[in-house]
Amino acid sequence: MGLWTGLKDKLEKGLETTSQRSKKVLDISRISLLLRSTKENEEDLYRRLGREIYRYWERKQQLELTDLTRATLNQIREVREKIAEMEETLEQLKKEEKERSSEWKEEAEQIPASTDEESKAVQEASEEEKGKEPMLGSRSRRSNRSLEKADEQPKTPSNGWVEGEAIFICPHCGDRVEEDTVFCPHCHKHVYHD
């Protein structure tokens, strides 16, 4: 039972680590998306500022800062500060993630590899659970290859279709037709035209 307890503990630790890591990756993705949206907002503000300045210049033939252009400039400054803050947060999260992944890698390297006896015991137990006879390693390579080839052969469903086969369907009635069919034998409409 010590083997199962050890495996269970390793699995739980791995799941916990993966969960924490996926949360960090999710946070990084969320902030990256928010950062992209904020940068697009900044570009919109630049375009709006340009239009405001041009319209004022077109009317007065001189450049002056109006209340509207000052407000737009202030909005741009606020957005720039927000972008800088978000970029800093994103870099910090990426740095933390990189440090954690290197720690996890070191921990994984410290975990001793399972012995042949343990791996055989685990393999036998899993096969017994599946209701199969445990493999004792006495099969020849030739019989193993033939089993692998048998597994690779496509299985045909009960309706006679082969996996990956193209199926042609009449767009009018929805019945299956042959590839070269011009008129549907079911609804008698032209398959490729209305």
PDB file of C-alpha atoms in Angstrom, residues 35-100:
ATOM      1  CA  LEU A  35      -3.285  45.484 -22.059  1.00  0.00           C
ATOM      2  CA  ARG A  36      -4.024  45.006 -25.756  1.00  0.00           C
ATOM      3  CA  SER A  37      -7.475  46.541 -25.309  1.00  0.00           C
ATOM      4  CA  THR A  38      -6.021  49.505 -23.432  1.00  0.00           C
ATOM      5  CA  LYS A  39      -3.423  50.086 -26.154  1.00  0.00           C
ATOM      6  CA  GLU A  40      -6.196  50.082 -28.760  1.00  0.00           C
ATOM      7  CA  ASN A  41      -8.032  52.645 -26.629  1.00  0.00           C
ATOM      8  CA  GLU A  42      -4.852  54.744 -26.569  1.00  0.00           C
ATOM      9  CA  GLU A  43      -4.631  54.629 -30.370  1.00  0.00           C
ATOM     10  CA  ASP A  44      -8.262  55.756 -30.588  1.00  0.00           C
ATOM     11  CA  LEU A  45      -7.468  58.698 -28.313  1.00  0.00           C
ATOM     12  CA  TYR A  46      -4.533  59.691 -30.531  1.00  0.00           C
ATOM     13  CA  ARG A  47      -6.786  59.633 -33.589  1.00  0.00           C
ATOM     14  CA  ARG A  48      -9.434  61.660 -31.773  1.00  0.00           C
ATOM     15  CA  LEU A  49      -6.818  64.217 -30.680  1.00  0.00           C
ATOM     16  CA  GLY A  50      -5.599  64.547 -34.250  1.00  0.00           C
ATOM     17  CA  ARG A  51      -9.135  65.090 -35.550  1.00  0.00           C
ATOM     18  CA  GLU A  52      -9.860  67.693 -32.849  1.00  0.00           C
ATOM     19  CA  ILE A  53      -6.687  69.643 -33.582  1.00  0.00           C
ATOM     20  CA  TYR A  54      -7.266  69.502 -37.332  1.00  0.00           C
ATOM     21  CA  ARG A  55     -10.883  70.650 -37.036  1.00  0.00           C
ATOM     22  CA  TYR A  56      -9.872  73.595 -34.843  1.00  0.00           C
ATOM     23  CA  TRP A  57      -7.031  74.507 -37.201  1.00  0.00           C
ATOM     24  CA  GLU A  58      -9.376  74.249 -40.205  1.00  0.00           C
ATOM     25  CA  ARG A  59     -11.818  76.715 -38.607  1.00  0.00           C
ATOM     26  CA  LYS A  60      -9.355  79.213 -37.066  1.00  0.00           C
ATOM     27  CA  GLN A  61      -6.200  78.639 -39.165  1.00  0.00           C
ATOM     28  CA  GLN A  62      -4.143  78.574 -35.954  1.00  0.00           C
ATOM     29  CA  LEU A  63      -3.216  76.042 -33.289  1.00  0.00           C
ATOM     30  CA  GLU A  64      -4.407  76.508 -29.731  1.00  0.00           C
ATOM     31  CA  LEU A  65      -5.157  74.113 -26.928  1.00  0.00           C
ATOM     32  CA  THR A  66      -8.875  74.064 -26.342  1.00  0.00           C
ATOM     33  CA  ASP A  67     -10.613  72.514 -23.360  1.00  0.00           C
ATOM     34  CA  LEU A  68     -11.496  69.528 -25.508  1.00  0.00           C
ATOM     35  CA  THR A  69      -7.900  68.916 -26.617  1.00  0.00           C
ATOM     36  CA  ARG A  70      -6.647  69.357 -23.024  1.00  0.00           C
ATOM     37  CA  ALA A  71      -9.169  66.769 -21.834  1.00  0.00           C
ATOM     38  CA  THR A  72      -8.079  64.363 -24.558  1.00  0.00           C
ATOM     39  CA  LEU A  73      -4.410  64.907 -23.669  1.00  0.00           C
ATOM     40  CA  ASN A  74      -5.196  64.179 -20.010  1.00  0.00           C
ATOM     41  CA  GLN A  75      -7.019  61.001 -21.010  1.00  0.00           C
ATOM     42  CA  ILE A  76      -4.001  59.932 -23.066  1.00  0.00           C
ATOM     43  CA  ARG A  77      -1.690  60.548 -20.090  1.00  0.00           C
ATOM     44  CA  GLU A  78      -3.951  58.482 -17.802  1.00  0.00           C
ATOM     45  CA  VAL A  79      -4.091  55.648 -20.319  1.00  0.00           C
ATOM     46  CA  ARG A  80      -0.285  55.729 -20.733  1.00  0.00           C
ATOM     47  CA  GLU A  81       0.142  55.462 -16.945  1.00  0.00           C
ATOM     48  CA  LYS A  82      -2.318  52.566 -16.836  1.00  0.00           C
ATOM     49  CA  ILE A  83      -0.473  50.803 -19.674  1.00  0.00           C
ATOM     50  CA  ALA A  84       2.877  51.226 -17.907  1.00  0.00           C
ATOM     51  CA  GLU A  85       1.391  49.815 -14.691  1.00  0.00           C
ATOM     52  CA  MET A  86      -0.141  46.851 -16.504  1.00  0.00           C
ATOM     53  CA  GLU A  87       3.109  46.119 -18.364  1.00  0.00           C
ATOM     54  CA  GLU A  88       4.984  46.159 -15.062  1.00  0.00           C
ATOM     55  CA  THR A  89       2.451  43.771 -13.492  1.00  0.00           C
ATOM     56  CA  LEU A  90       2.648  41.496 -16.519  1.00  0.00           C
ATOM     57  CA  GLU A  91       6.449  41.381 -16.410  1.00  0.00           C
ATOM     58  CA  GLN A  92       6.333  40.615 -12.687  1.00  0.00           C
ATOM     59  CA  LEU A  93       3.870  37.741 -13.237  1.00  0.00           C
ATOM     60  CA  LYS A  94       5.986  36.335 -16.060  1.00  0.00           C
ATOM     61  CA  LYS A  95       9.090  36.534 -13.865  1.00  0.00           C
ATOM     62  CA  GLU A  96       7.294  34.734 -11.003  1.00  0.00           C
ATOM     63  CA  GLU A  97       6.050  32.066 -13.404  1.00  0.00           C
ATOM     64  CA  LYS A  98       9.552  31.549 -14.764  1.00  0.00           C
ATOM     65  CA  GLU A  99      10.981  31.226 -11.238  1.00  0.00           C
ATOM     66  CA  ARG A 100       8.270  28.768 -10.213  1.00  0.00           C
TER      67      ARG A 100
END
